[in-house]
C-alpha positions as CSV (number, residue, x, y, z in Angstrom):
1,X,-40.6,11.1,-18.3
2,X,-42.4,9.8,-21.4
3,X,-44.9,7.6,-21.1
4,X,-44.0,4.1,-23.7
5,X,-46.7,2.0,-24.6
6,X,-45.6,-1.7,-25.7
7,X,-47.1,-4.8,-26.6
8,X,-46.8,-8.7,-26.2
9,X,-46.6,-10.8,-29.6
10,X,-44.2,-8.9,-32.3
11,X,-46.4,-10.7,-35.5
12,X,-46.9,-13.4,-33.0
13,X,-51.1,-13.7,-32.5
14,X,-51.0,-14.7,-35.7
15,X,-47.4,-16.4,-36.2
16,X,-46.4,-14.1,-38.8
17,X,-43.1,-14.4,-39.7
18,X,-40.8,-10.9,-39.5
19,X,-40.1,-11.0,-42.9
20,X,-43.4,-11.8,-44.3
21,X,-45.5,-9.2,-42.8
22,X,-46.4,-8.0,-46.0
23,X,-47.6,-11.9,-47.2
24,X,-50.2,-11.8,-44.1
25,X,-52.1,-9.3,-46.1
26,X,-51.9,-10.6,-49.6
27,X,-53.3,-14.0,-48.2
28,X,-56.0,-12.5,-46.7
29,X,-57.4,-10.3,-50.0
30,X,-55.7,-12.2,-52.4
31,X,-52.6,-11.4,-54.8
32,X,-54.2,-9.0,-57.1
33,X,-56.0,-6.8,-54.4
34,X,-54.6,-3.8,-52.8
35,X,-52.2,-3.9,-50.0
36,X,-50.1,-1.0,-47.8
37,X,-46.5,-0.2,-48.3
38,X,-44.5,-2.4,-45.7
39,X,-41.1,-2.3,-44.8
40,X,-40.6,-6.0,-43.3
41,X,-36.7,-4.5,-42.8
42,X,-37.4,-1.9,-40.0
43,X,-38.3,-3.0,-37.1
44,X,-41.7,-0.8,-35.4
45,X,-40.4,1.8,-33.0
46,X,-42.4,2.7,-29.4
47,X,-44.9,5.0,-29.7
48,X,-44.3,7.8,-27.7
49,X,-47.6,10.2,-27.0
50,X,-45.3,13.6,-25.5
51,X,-48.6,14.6,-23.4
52,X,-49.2,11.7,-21.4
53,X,-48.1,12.4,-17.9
54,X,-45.5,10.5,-15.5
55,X,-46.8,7.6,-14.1
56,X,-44.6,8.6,-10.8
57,X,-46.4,12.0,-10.3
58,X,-50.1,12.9,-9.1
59,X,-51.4,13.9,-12.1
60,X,-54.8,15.8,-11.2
61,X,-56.8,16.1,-8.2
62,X,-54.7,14.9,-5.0
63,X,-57.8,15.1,-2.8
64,X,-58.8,11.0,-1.2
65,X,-62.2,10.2,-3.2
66,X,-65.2,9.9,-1.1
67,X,-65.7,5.9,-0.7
68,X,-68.6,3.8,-0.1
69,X,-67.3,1.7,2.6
70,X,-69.0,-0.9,1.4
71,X,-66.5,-2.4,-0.7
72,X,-64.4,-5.7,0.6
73,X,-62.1,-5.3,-2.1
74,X,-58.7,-4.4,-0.9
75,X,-57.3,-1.5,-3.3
76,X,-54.3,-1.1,-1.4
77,X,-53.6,-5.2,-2.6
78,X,-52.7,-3.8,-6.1
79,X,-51.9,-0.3,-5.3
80,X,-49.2,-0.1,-7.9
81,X,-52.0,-1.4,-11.0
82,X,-54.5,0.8,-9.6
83,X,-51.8,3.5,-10.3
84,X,-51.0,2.0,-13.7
85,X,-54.7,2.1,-14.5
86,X,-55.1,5.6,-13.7
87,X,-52.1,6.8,-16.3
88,X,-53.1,4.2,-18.7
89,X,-56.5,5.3,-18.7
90,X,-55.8,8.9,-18.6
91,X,-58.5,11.6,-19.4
92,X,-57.6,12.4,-22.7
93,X,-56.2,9.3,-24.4
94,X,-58.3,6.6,-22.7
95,X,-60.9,6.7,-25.7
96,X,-58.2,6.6,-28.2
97,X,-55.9,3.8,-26.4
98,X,-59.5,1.8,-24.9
99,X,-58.8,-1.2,-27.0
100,X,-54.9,-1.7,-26.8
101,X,-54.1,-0.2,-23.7
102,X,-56.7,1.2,-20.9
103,X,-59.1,-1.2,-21.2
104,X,-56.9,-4.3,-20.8
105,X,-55.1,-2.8,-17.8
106,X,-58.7,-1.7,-16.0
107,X,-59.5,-5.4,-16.7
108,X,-56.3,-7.2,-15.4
109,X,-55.8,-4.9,-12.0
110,X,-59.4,-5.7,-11.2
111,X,-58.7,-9.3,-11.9
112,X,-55.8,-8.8,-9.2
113,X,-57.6,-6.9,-6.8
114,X,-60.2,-10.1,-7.2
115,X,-57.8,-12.9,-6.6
116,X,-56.0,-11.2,-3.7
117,X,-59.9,-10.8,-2.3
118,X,-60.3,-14.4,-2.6
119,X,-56.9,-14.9,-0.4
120,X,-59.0,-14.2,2.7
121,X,-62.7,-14.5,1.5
122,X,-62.0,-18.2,-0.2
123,X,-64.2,-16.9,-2.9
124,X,-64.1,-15.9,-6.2
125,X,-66.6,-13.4,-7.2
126,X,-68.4,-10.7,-5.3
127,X,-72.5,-10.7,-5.2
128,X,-74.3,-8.0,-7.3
129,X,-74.6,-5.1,-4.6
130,X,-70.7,-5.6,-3.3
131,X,-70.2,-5.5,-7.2
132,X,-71.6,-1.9,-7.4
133,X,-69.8,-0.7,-4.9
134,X,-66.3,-1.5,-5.6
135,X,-67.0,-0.9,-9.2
136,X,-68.1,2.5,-7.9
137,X,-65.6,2.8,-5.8
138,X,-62.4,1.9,-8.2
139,X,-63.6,4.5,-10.9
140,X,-63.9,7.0,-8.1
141,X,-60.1,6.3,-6.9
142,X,-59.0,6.4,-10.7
143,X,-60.6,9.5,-11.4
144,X,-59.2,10.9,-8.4
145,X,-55.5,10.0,-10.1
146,X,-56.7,11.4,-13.6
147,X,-58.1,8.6,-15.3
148,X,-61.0,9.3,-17.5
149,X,-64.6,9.7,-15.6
150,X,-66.4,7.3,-18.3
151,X,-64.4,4.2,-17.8
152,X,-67.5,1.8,-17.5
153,X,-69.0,3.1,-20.7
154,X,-65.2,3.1,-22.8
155,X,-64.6,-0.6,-21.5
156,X,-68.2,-1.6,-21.5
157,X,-67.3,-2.5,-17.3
158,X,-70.2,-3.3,-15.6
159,X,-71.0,-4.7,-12.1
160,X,-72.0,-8.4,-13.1
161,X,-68.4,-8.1,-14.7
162,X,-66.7,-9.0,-10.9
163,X,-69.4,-11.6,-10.2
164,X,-69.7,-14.9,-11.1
165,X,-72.3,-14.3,-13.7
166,X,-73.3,-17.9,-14.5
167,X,-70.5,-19.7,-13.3
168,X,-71.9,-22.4,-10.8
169,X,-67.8,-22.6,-9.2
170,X,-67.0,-19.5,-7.2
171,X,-65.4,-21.6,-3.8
172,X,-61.8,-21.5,-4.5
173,X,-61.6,-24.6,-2.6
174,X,-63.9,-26.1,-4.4
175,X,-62.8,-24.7,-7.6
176,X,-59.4,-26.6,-6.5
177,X,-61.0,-29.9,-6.0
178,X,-62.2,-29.9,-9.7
179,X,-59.5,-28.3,-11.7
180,X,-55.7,-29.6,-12.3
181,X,-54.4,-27.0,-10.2
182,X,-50.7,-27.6,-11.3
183,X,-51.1,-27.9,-14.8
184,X,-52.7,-24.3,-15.2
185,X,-49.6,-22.8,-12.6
186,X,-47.0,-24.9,-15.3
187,X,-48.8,-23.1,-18.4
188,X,-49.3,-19.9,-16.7
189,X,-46.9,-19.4,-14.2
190,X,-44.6,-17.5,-16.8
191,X,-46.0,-17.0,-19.9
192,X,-43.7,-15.9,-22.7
193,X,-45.5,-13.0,-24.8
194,X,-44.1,-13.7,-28.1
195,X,-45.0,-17.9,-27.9
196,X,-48.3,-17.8,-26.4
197,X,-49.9,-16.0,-28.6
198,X,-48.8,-18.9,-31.5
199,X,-48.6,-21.9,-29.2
200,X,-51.7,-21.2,-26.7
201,X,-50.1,-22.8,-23.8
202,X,-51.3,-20.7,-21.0
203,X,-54.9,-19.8,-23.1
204,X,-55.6,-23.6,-23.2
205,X,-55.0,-24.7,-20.0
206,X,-57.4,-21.7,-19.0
207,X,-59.9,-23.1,-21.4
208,X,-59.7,-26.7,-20.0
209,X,-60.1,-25.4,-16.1
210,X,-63.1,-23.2,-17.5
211,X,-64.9,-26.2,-19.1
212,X,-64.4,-28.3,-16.1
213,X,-65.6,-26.3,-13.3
214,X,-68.8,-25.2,-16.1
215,X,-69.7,-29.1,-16.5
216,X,-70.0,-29.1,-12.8
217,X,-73.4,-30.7,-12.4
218,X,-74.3,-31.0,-15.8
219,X,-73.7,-33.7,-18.4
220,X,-73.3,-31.6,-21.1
221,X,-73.0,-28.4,-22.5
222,X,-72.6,-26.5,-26.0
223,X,-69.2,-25.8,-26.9
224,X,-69.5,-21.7,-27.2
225,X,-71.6,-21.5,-24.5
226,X,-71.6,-17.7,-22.3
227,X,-71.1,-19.8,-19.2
228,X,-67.6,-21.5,-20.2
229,X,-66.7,-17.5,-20.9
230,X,-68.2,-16.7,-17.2
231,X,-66.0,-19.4,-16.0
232,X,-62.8,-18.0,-17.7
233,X,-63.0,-15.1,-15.5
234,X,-63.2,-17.6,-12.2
235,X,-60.1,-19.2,-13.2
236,X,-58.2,-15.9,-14.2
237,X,-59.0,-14.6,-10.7
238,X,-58.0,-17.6,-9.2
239,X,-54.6,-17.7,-11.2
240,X,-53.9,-14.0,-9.9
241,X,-54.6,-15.3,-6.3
242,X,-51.9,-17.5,-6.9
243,X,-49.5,-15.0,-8.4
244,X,-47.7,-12.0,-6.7
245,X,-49.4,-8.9,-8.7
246,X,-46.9,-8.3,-11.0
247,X,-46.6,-11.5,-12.8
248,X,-50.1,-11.9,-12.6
249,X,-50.4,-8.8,-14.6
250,X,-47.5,-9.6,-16.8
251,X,-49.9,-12.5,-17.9
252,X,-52.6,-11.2,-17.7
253,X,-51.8,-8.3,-19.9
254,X,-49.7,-10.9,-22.4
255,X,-53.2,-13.0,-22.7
256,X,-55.2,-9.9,-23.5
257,X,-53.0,-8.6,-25.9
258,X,-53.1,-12.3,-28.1
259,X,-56.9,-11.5,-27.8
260,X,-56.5,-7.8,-29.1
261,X,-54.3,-8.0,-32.1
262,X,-56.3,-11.0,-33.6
263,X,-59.1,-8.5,-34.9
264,X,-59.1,-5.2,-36.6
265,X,-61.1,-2.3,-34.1
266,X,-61.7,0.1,-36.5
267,X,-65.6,0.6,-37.8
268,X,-65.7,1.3,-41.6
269,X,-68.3,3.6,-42.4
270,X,-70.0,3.7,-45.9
271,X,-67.4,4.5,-49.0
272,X,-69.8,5.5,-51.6
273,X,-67.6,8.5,-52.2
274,X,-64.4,6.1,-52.8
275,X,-66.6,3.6,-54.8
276,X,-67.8,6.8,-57.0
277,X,-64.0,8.3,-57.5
278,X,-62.1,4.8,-57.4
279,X,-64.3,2.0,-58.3
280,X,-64.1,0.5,-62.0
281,X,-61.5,2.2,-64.4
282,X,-60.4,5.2,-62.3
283,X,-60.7,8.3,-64.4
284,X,-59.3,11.2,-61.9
285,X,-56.6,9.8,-59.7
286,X,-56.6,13.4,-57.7
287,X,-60.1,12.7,-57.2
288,X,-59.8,9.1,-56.0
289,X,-56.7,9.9,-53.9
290,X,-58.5,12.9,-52.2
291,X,-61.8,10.8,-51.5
292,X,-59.2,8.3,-50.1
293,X,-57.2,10.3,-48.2
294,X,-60.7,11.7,-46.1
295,X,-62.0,8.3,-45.9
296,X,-58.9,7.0,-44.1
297,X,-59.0,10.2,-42.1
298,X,-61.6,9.3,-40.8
299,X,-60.9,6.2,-39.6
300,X,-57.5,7.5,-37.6
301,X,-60.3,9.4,-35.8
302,X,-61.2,6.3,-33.8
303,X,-58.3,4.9,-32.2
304,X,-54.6,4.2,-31.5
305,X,-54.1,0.7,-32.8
306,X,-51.6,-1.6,-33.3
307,X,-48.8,-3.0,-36.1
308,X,-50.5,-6.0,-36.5
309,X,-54.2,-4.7,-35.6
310,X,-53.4,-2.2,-38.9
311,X,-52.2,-5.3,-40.5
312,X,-55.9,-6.8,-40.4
313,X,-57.8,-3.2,-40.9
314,X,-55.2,-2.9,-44.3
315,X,-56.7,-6.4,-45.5
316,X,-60.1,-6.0,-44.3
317,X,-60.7,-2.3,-45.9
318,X,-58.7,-3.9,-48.8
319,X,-61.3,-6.7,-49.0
320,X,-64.4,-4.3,-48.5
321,X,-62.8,-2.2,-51.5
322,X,-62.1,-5.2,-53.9
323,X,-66.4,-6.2,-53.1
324,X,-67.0,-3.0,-53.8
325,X,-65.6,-3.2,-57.3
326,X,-62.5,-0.8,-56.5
327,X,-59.8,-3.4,-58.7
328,X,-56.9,-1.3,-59.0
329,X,-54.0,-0.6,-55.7
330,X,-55.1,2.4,-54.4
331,X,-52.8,1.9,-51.4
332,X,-50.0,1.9,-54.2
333,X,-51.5,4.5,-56.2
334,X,-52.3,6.7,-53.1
335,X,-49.5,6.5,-51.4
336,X,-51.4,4.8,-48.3
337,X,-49.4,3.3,-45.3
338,X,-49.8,1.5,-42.5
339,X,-49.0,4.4,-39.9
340,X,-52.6,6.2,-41.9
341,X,-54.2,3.9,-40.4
342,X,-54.1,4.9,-37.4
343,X,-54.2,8.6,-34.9
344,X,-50.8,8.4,-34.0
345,X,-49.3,7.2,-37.9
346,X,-47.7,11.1,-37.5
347,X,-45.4,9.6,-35.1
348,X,-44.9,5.7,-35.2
349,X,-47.0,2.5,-35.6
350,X,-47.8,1.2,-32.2
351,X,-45.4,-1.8,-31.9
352,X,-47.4,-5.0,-31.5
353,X,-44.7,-6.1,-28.7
């Protein structure tokens, strides 16, 4: 069996019509800058990495991982996820798909595993030792399926992560008394992956509960504050408590991936050898196209990405290019695509749906 990677949001975290993919990047850098080679006309195919393994068959070491026993989480509440997360995260590709596809999985099952916790605790978080435990103990049990052993460092997970950090509403009761309860099961009892991402149905009504239950006790509070973000998390877990696992996950996973295609992950390191080769009039195109062609290697080194997450690297390397007085389309006169921007460009664009 294969193992097929898709995405929520087909141009739709930005709302970018099918047939204007290649206008998204144009308005970004401006007409006379340089853009990739599009075909709006073909629609993005699956990626398909041939190594991963079935998600249906043990995939390393079938021994039971030594446990703390001091976890209250319940893993056998989202056995299934836990499962998911293992093959999602898998040993080899987790640092490559971190960003599109481990990490958001590792996040949303341990969202589950908290709101079926709070079904017979009444709470929503854990406190700080608890925290270390089953954060312990989860990477143990993934490992154990063949996930990769430095999941808290690829996801940047840590313990405070299933706490309440400074969220003063962690009593789901309580946290029921405050909020519109049926409002945010209306928003995100179903959330469609292509329209949320545009409309922000679900993602506001999370945002509204989070404010609430922040103000509690306070008469007022900066609008970005860290403990609004803190509070996010509360209601997420509560939503999932109120959710059988696998639509909790469907949105879960739909939310995250509005989140991931709205930025470009890729780092650009410094292009003083394209500036020297391309910038101003360009004397040597072999020379520009060869200090091109290892600079974009380079970047495919980092991670699987997206269709629409190589949309925004396209315009934001096209932007740093442009400031650093590279004027002519050297993605025309290079022959540079969206599928080199990205590990797995040999095969096929990761579909942003």
């Amino acid at each position: 069996m294969h193992y097929i990677v898709l995405y929520a949001g087909p141009y739709g975290s930005q709302c970018i019509p099918h047939n204007d993919v290649k206008g998204f990047i144009f308005e970004k850098i401006n007409n006379n800058t340089m853009a990739p080679e599009i075909s709006p006309s073909v629609e993005p195919q699956p990626f398909l990495p041939l190594l991963a393994p079935s998600p249906s068959t043990p995939i390393s070491n079938s021994s039971l991982p030594k446990l703390s026993g001091l976890c209250t989480l319940n893993f056998s509440a989202a056995e299934s996820f836990v499962s998911t997360t293992a093959t999602d995260c898998w040993a080899s590709f987790a640092p490559y798909l971190a960003n599109v596809v481990c990490c958001p999985q590792f996040d949303a099952t341990m969202v589950i595993l908290m709101g079926q916790y709070s079904k017979y605790s009444g709470m929503l978080s854990l406190n700080t030792t608890n925290a270390q435990h089953c954060l312990s103990d989860f990477e143990k049990i993934l490992e154990t399926q063949g996930a990769n052993r430095n999941l808290k460092t690829i996801c940047s997970i840590h313990p405070a992560n299933l706490t309440e950090a400074s969220c003063p509403v962690v009593d789901a009761n309580k946290f029921e008394s405050i909020v519109d309860s049926s409002k945010i099961l209306t928003a995100c009892g179903k959330v469609d992956p292509v329209k949320e991402c545009c409309q922000q149905v679900c993602q506001n009504a999370i945002l509204d509960a989070a404010r609430k239950i922040a103000m509690d006790g306070m008469v007022s509070m900066p609008e970005n504050s860290t403990r609004i973000d803190d509070c996010k998390s509360i209601v997420f877990r509560w939503l999932a408590s109120k959710l059988d696992p696998s639509s909790a996950n469907s949105v879960l996973r739909a939310l995250s991936n509005c989140k991931v295609n709205k930025v470009c992950p890729l780092v650009f390191p410094d292009m003083v050898n394209v500036t020297k080769e391309c910038g101003y009039t360009i004397s040597n195109k072999k020379a520009c196209c060869k200090a091109m062609e290892s600079y974009v290697s380079h970047l495919q080194e980092q991670s699987f990405i997206t269709n629409l997450q190589a949309l925004n690297c396209a315009a934001s390397l096209g932007m740093k290019l442009q400031k650093a007085n590279v004027s002519q389309n050297i993605y025309d006169l290079c022959h540079i695509n969206l599928k080199d921007f990205s590990l797995q460009g040999q095969y096929f664009c990761m579909p942003s749906e």
